[in-house]
PDB file of N, CA and C in Angstrom:
ATOM      1  N   MET A  25       0.843  -1.178   0.000  1.00 58.00           N
ATOM      2  CA  MET A  25       0.000   0.000   0.000  1.00 58.00           C
ATOM      3  C   MET A  25       0.885   1.238   0.000  1.00 58.00           C
ATOM      4  N   SER A  26       0.409   2.237  -0.659  1.00 67.00           N
ATOM      5  CA  SER A  26       1.194   3.467  -0.715  1.00 67.00           C
ATOM      6  C   SER A  26       1.086   4.218   0.603  1.00 67.00           C
ATOM      7  N   SER A  27       2.024   5.109   0.782  1.00 74.00           N
ATOM      8  CA  SER A  27       2.047   5.917   2.005  1.00 74.00           C
ATOM      9  C   SER A  27       0.784   6.768   2.111  1.00 74.00           C
ATOM     10  N   MET A  28       0.337   7.261   0.972  1.00 72.00           N
ATOM     11  CA  MET A  28      -0.867   8.094   0.961  1.00 72.00           C
ATOM     12  C   MET A  28      -2.086   7.297   1.429  1.00 72.00           C
ATOM     13  N   THR A  29      -2.190   6.058   0.994  1.00 76.00           N
ATOM     14  CA  THR A  29      -3.299   5.195   1.405  1.00 76.00           C
ATOM     15  C   THR A  29      -3.222   4.910   2.891  1.00 76.00           C
ATOM     16  N   MET A  30      -2.032   4.608   3.377  1.00 75.00           N
ATOM     17  CA  MET A  30      -1.857   4.330   4.808  1.00 75.00           C
ATOM     18  C   MET A  30      -2.225   5.548   5.640  1.00 75.00           C
ATOM     19  N   ASP A  31      -1.825   6.727   5.179  1.00 83.00           N
ATOM     20  CA  ASP A  31      -2.164   7.954   5.904  1.00 83.00           C
ATOM     21  C   ASP A  31      -3.677   8.140   5.977  1.00 83.00           C
ATOM     22  N   TYR A  32      -4.342   7.825   4.898  1.00 84.00           N
ATOM     23  CA  TYR A  32      -5.798   7.954   4.855  1.00 84.00           C
ATOM     24  C   TYR A  32      -6.444   7.044   5.899  1.00 84.00           C
ATOM     25  N   PHE A  33      -6.007   5.790   5.963  1.00 85.00           N
ATOM     26  CA  PHE A  33      -6.567   4.848   6.934  1.00 85.00           C
ATOM     27  C   PHE A  33      -6.218   5.246   8.364  1.00 85.00           C
ATOM     28  N   GLU A  34      -5.030   5.733   8.566  1.00 87.00           N
ATOM     29  CA  GLU A  34      -4.648   6.172   9.915  1.00 87.00           C
ATOM     30  C   GLU A  34      -5.527   7.325  10.379  1.00 87.00           C
ATOM     31  N   GLU A  35      -5.842   8.229   9.478  1.00 86.00           N
ATOM     32  CA  GLU A  35      -6.728   9.344   9.825  1.00 86.00           C
ATOM     33  C   GLU A  35      -8.141   8.845  10.134  1.00 86.00           C
ATOM     34  N   LEU A  36      -8.606   7.884   9.365  1.00 83.00           N
ATOM     35  CA  LEU A  36      -9.933   7.321   9.629  1.00 83.00           C
ATOM     36  C   LEU A  36      -9.992   6.643  10.993  1.00 83.00           C
ATOM     37  N   LEU A  37      -8.936   5.956  11.367  1.00 84.00           N
ATOM     38  CA  LEU A  37      -8.910   5.254  12.652  1.00 84.00           C
ATOM     39  C   LEU A  37      -8.877   6.207  13.836  1.00 84.00           C
ATOM     40  N   LYS A  38      -8.471   7.418  13.622  1.00 86.00           N
ATOM     41  CA  LYS A  38      -8.416   8.405  14.702  1.00 86.00           C
ATOM     42  C   LYS A  38      -9.787   9.005  14.997  1.00 86.00           C
ATOM     43  N   LYS A  39     -10.690   8.897  14.028  1.00 86.00           N
ATOM     44  CA  LYS A  39     -12.017   9.490  14.209  1.00 86.00           C
ATOM     45  C   LYS A  39     -12.842   8.654  15.184  1.00 86.00           C
ATOM     46  N   PRO A  40     -13.822   9.276  15.841  1.00 86.00           N
ATOM     47  CA  PRO A  40     -14.694   8.513  16.744  1.00 86.00           C
ATOM     48  C   PRO A  40     -15.472   7.450  15.967  1.00 86.00           C
ATOM     49  N   SER A  41     -15.814   6.408  16.664  1.00 82.00           N
ATOM     50  CA  SER A  41     -16.547   5.307  16.041  1.00 82.00           C
ATOM     51  C   SER A  41     -17.969   5.731  15.692  1.00 82.00           C
ATOM     52  N   LEU A  42     -18.497   5.115  14.696  1.00 84.00           N
ATOM     53  CA  LEU A  42     -19.875   5.343  14.289  1.00 84.00           C
ATOM     54  C   LEU A  42     -20.844   4.685  15.276  1.00 84.00           C
ATOM     55  N   PHE A  43     -20.358   3.687  16.005  1.00 86.00           N
ATOM     56  CA  PHE A  43     -21.189   2.908  16.919  1.00 86.00           C
ATOM     57  C   PHE A  43     -20.948   3.324  18.359  1.00 86.00           C
ATOM     58  N   LYS A  44     -22.014   3.321  19.158  1.00 88.00           N
ATOM     59  CA  LYS A  44     -21.888   3.647  20.578  1.00 88.00           C
ATOM     60  C   LYS A  44     -21.118   2.560  21.316  1.00 88.00           C
ATOM     61  N   GLU A  45     -21.478   1.310  21.062  1.00 89.00           N
ATOM     62  CA  GLU A  45     -20.828   0.176  21.726  1.00 89.00           C
ATOM     63  C   GLU A  45     -20.488  -0.886  20.693  1.00 89.00           C
ATOM     64  N   GLU A  46     -19.268  -0.862  20.226  1.00 87.00           N
ATOM     65  CA  GLU A  46     -18.845  -1.810  19.196  1.00 87.00           C
ATOM     66  C   GLU A  46     -18.893  -3.250  19.689  1.00 87.00           C
ATOM     67  N   SER A  47     -18.795  -3.454  20.996  1.00 90.00           N
ATOM     68  CA  SER A  47     -18.821  -4.817  21.540  1.00 90.00           C
ATOM     69  C   SER A  47     -20.139  -5.526  21.216  1.00 90.00           C
ATOM     70  N   LYS A  48     -21.202  -4.762  20.997  1.00 91.00           N
ATOM     71  CA  LYS A  48     -22.499  -5.369  20.673  1.00 91.00           C
ATOM     72  C   LYS A  48     -22.544  -5.914  19.253  1.00 91.00           C
ATOM     73  N   LEU A  49     -21.550  -5.609  18.461  1.00 91.00           N
ATOM     74  CA  LEU A  49     -21.471  -6.138  17.101  1.00 91.00           C
ATOM     75  C   LEU A  49     -20.776  -7.491  17.066  1.00 91.00           C
ATOM     76  N   ASP A  50     -20.185  -7.880  18.171  1.00 93.00           N
ATOM     77  CA  ASP A  50     -19.476  -9.157  18.249  1.00 93.00           C
ATOM     78  C   ASP A  50     -20.476 -10.308  18.151  1.00 93.00           C
ATOM     79  N   ASN A  51     -20.120 -11.353  17.416  1.00 94.00           N
ATOM     80  CA  ASN A  51     -21.055 -12.473  17.255  1.00 94.00           C
ATOM     81  C   ASN A  51     -21.264 -13.262  18.545  1.00 94.00           C
ATOM     82  N   ASN A  52     -20.482 -13.023  19.577  1.00 95.00           N
ATOM     83  CA  ASN A  52     -20.668 -13.687  20.870  1.00 95.00           C
ATOM     84  C   ASN A  52     -21.542 -12.871  21.822  1.00 95.00           C
ATOM     85  N   PHE A  53     -21.940 -11.694  21.415  1.00 94.00           N
ATOM     86  CA  PHE A  53     -22.759 -10.836  22.265  1.00 94.00           C
ATOM     87  C   PHE A  53     -24.152 -11.439  22.443  1.00 94.00           C
ATOM     88  N   ILE A  54     -24.608 -11.492  23.694  1.00 92.00           N
ATOM     89  CA  ILE A  54     -25.951 -11.992  24.006  1.00 92.00           C
ATOM     90  C   ILE A  54     -26.721 -10.858  24.685  1.00 92.00           C
ATOM     91  N   PRO A  55     -27.764 -10.357  24.040  1.00 90.00           N
ATOM     92  CA  PRO A  55     -28.527  -9.260  24.635  1.00 90.00           C
ATOM     93  C   PRO A  55     -29.318  -9.724  25.851  1.00 90.00           C
ATOM     94  N   LYS A  56     -29.589  -8.799  26.762  1.00 90.00           N
ATOM     95  CA  LYS A  56     -30.357  -9.141  27.964  1.00 90.00           C
ATOM     96  C   LYS A  56     -31.824  -9.367  27.631  1.00 90.00           C
ATOM     97  N   ARG A  57     -32.308  -8.715  26.603  1.00 88.00           N
ATOM     98  CA  ARG A  57     -33.690  -8.925  26.186  1.00 88.00           C
ATOM     99  C   ARG A  57     -33.752  -8.888  24.661  1.00 88.00           C
ATOM    100  N   LEU A  58     -34.800  -9.495  24.127  1.00 86.00           N
ATOM    101  CA  LEU A  58     -34.997  -9.558  22.679  1.00 86.00           C
ATOM    102  C   LEU A  58     -36.321  -8.889  22.328  1.00 86.00           C
ATOM    103  N   PRO A  59     -36.326  -7.575  22.174  1.00 90.00           N
ATOM    104  CA  PRO A  59     -37.587  -6.898  21.870  1.00 90.00           C
ATOM    105  C   PRO A  59     -38.143  -7.329  20.519  1.00 90.00           C
ATOM    106  N   HIS A  60     -39.458  -7.387  20.430  1.00 93.00           N
ATOM    107  CA  HIS A  60     -40.171  -7.721  19.192  1.00 93.00           C
ATOM    108  C   HIS A  60     -39.931  -9.162  18.746  1.00 93.00           C
ATOM    109  N   ARG A  61     -39.673 -10.053  19.702  1.00 92.00           N
ATOM    110  CA  ARG A  61     -39.456 -11.463  19.368  1.00 92.00           C
ATOM    111  C   ARG A  61     -40.409 -12.366  20.153  1.00 92.00           C
ATOM    112  N   GLU A  62     -41.569 -11.820  20.537  1.00 93.00           N
ATOM    113  CA  GLU A  62     -42.517 -12.576  21.349  1.00 93.00           C
ATOM    114  C   GLU A  62     -43.001 -13.835  20.641  1.00 93.00           C
ATOM    115  N   LYS A  63     -43.324 -13.737  19.358  1.00 95.00           N
ATOM    116  CA  LYS A  63     -43.825 -14.902  18.614  1.00 95.00           C
ATOM    117  C   LYS A  63     -42.769 -16.005  18.553  1.00 95.00           C
ATOM    118  N   GLU A  64     -41.544 -15.616  18.282  1.00 94.00           N
ATOM    119  CA  GLU A  64     -40.469 -16.600  18.175  1.00 94.00           C
ATOM    120  C   GLU A  64     -40.192 -17.269  19.519  1.00 94.00           C
ATOM    121  N   LEU A  65     -40.191 -16.474  20.592  1.00 92.00           N
ATOM    122  CA  LEU A  65     -39.960 -17.036  21.920  1.00 92.00           C
ATOM    123  C   LEU A  65     -41.094 -17.971  22.328  1.00 92.00           C
ATOM    124  N   SER A  66     -42.319 -17.614  21.970  1.00 94.00           N
ATOM    125  CA  SER A  66     -43.465 -18.471  22.274  1.00 94.00           C
ATOM    126  C   SER A  66     -43.354 -19.802  21.532  1.00 94.00           C
ATOM    127  N   LEU A  67     -43.008 -19.761  20.262  1.00 94.00           N
ATOM    128  CA  LEU A  67     -42.856 -20.983  19.477  1.00 94.00           C
ATOM    129  C   LEU A  67     -41.752 -21.869  20.051  1.00 94.00           C
ATOM    130  N   LEU A  68     -40.618 -21.277  20.375  1.00 92.00           N
ATOM    131  CA  LEU A  68     -39.523 -22.059  20.965  1.00 92.00           C
ATOM    132  C   LEU A  68     -39.949 -22.687  22.284  1.00 92.00           C
ATOM    133  N   SER A  69     -40.680 -21.943  23.099  1.00 93.00           N
ATOM    134  CA  SER A  69     -41.161 -22.477  24.378  1.00 93.00           C
ATOM    135  C   SER A  69     -42.060 -23.683  24.161  1.00 93.00           C
ATOM    136  N   GLN A  70     -42.963 -23.594  23.203  1.00 91.00           N
ATOM    137  CA  GLN A  70     -43.870 -24.710  22.911  1.00 91.00           C
ATOM    138  C   GLN A  70     -43.100 -25.937  22.424  1.00 91.00           C
ATOM    139  N   LEU A  71     -42.132 -25.715  21.557  1.00 88.00           N
ATOM    140  CA  LEU A  71     -41.348 -26.835  21.029  1.00 88.00           C
ATOM    141  C   LEU A  71     -40.528 -27.516  22.121  1.00 88.00           C
ATOM    142  N   PHE A  72     -39.902 -26.711  22.974  1.00 90.00           N
ATOM    143  CA  PHE A  72     -39.106 -27.298  24.052  1.00 90.00           C
ATOM    144  C   PHE A  72     -39.982 -27.976  25.092  1.00 90.00           C
ATOM    145  N   LEU A  73     -41.163 -27.431  25.347  1.00 90.00           N
ATOM    146  CA  LEU A  73     -42.078 -28.052  26.298  1.00 90.00           C
ATOM    147  C   LEU A  73     -42.491 -29.434  25.797  1.00 90.00           C
ATOM    148  N   ALA A  74     -42.786 -29.542  24.509  1.00 85.00           N
ATOM    149  CA  ALA A  74     -43.146 -30.842  23.930  1.00 85.00           C
ATOM    150  C   ALA A  74     -41.987 -31.829  24.071  1.00 85.00           C
ATOM    151  N   LEU A  75     -40.801 -31.371  23.868  1.00 85.00           N
ATOM    152  CA  LEU A  75     -39.627 -32.236  23.990  1.00 85.00           C
ATOM    153  C   LEU A  75     -39.414 -32.681  25.435  1.00 85.00           C
ATOM    154  N   LEU A  76     -39.615 -31.773  26.375  1.00 87.00           N
ATOM    155  CA  LEU A  76     -39.403 -32.098  27.788  1.00 87.00           C
ATOM    156  C   LEU A  76     -40.492 -33.010  28.346  1.00 87.00           C
ATOM    157  N   THR A  77     -41.728 -32.813  27.909  1.00 88.00           N
ATOM    158  CA  THR A  77     -42.825 -33.611  28.460  1.00 88.00           C
ATOM    159  C   THR A  77     -42.926 -34.989  27.828  1.00 88.00           C
ATOM    160  N   ASN A  78     -42.500 -35.136  26.582  1.00 83.00           N
ATOM    161  CA  ASN A  78     -42.585 -36.428  25.911  1.00 83.00           C
ATOM    162  C   ASN A  78     -41.400 -36.594  24.952  1.00 83.00           C
ATOM    163  N   PRO A  79     -40.222 -36.861  25.486  1.00 77.00           N
ATOM    164  CA  PRO A  79     -39.024 -36.930  24.636  1.00 77.00           C
ATOM    165  C   PRO A  79     -39.066 -38.052  23.600  1.00 77.00           C
ATOM    166  N   ASN A  80     -39.855 -39.104  23.830  1.00 78.00           N
ATOM    167  CA  ASN A  80     -39.920 -40.217  22.876  1.00 78.00           C
ATOM    168  C   ASN A  80     -40.727 -39.881  21.623  1.00 78.00           C
ATOM    169  N   SER A  81     -41.494 -38.810  21.669  1.00 70.00           N
ATOM    170  CA  SER A  81     -42.320 -38.460  20.509  1.00 70.00           C
ATOM    171  C   SER A  81     -41.535 -37.690  19.446  1.00 70.00           C
ATOM    172  N   ILE A  82     -40.329 -37.314  19.760  1.00 66.00           N
ATOM    173  CA  ILE A  82     -39.512 -36.547  18.822  1.00 66.00           C
ATOM    174  C   ILE A  82     -38.662 -37.501  17.996  1.00 66.00           C
ATOM    175  N   SER A  83     -38.795 -37.420  16.683  1.00 61.00           N
ATOM    176  CA  SER A  83     -37.967 -38.264  15.815  1.00 61.00           C
ATOM    177  C   SER A  83     -36.945 -37.392  15.101  1.00 61.00           C
ATOM    178  N   LEU A  84     -35.770 -37.938  14.942  1.00 54.00           N
ATOM    179  CA  LEU A  84     -34.701 -37.190  14.266  1.00 54.00           C
ATOM    180  C   LEU A  84     -34.535 -37.647  12.850  1.00 54.00           C
TER     181      LEU A  84
END
């Protein structure tokens, strides 16, 4: 890379981040709550309840 290109990137890295908390972009981040996911959570609960109450009824 040319010196001019490196200087450009160095200047960009000095600027404040676009994100408030970059750690939340990490794929290991687990949010404390999942807003607007009530339907999905309900479905998962029903599926897991069926598995827990009658594990022999589940076929793989």
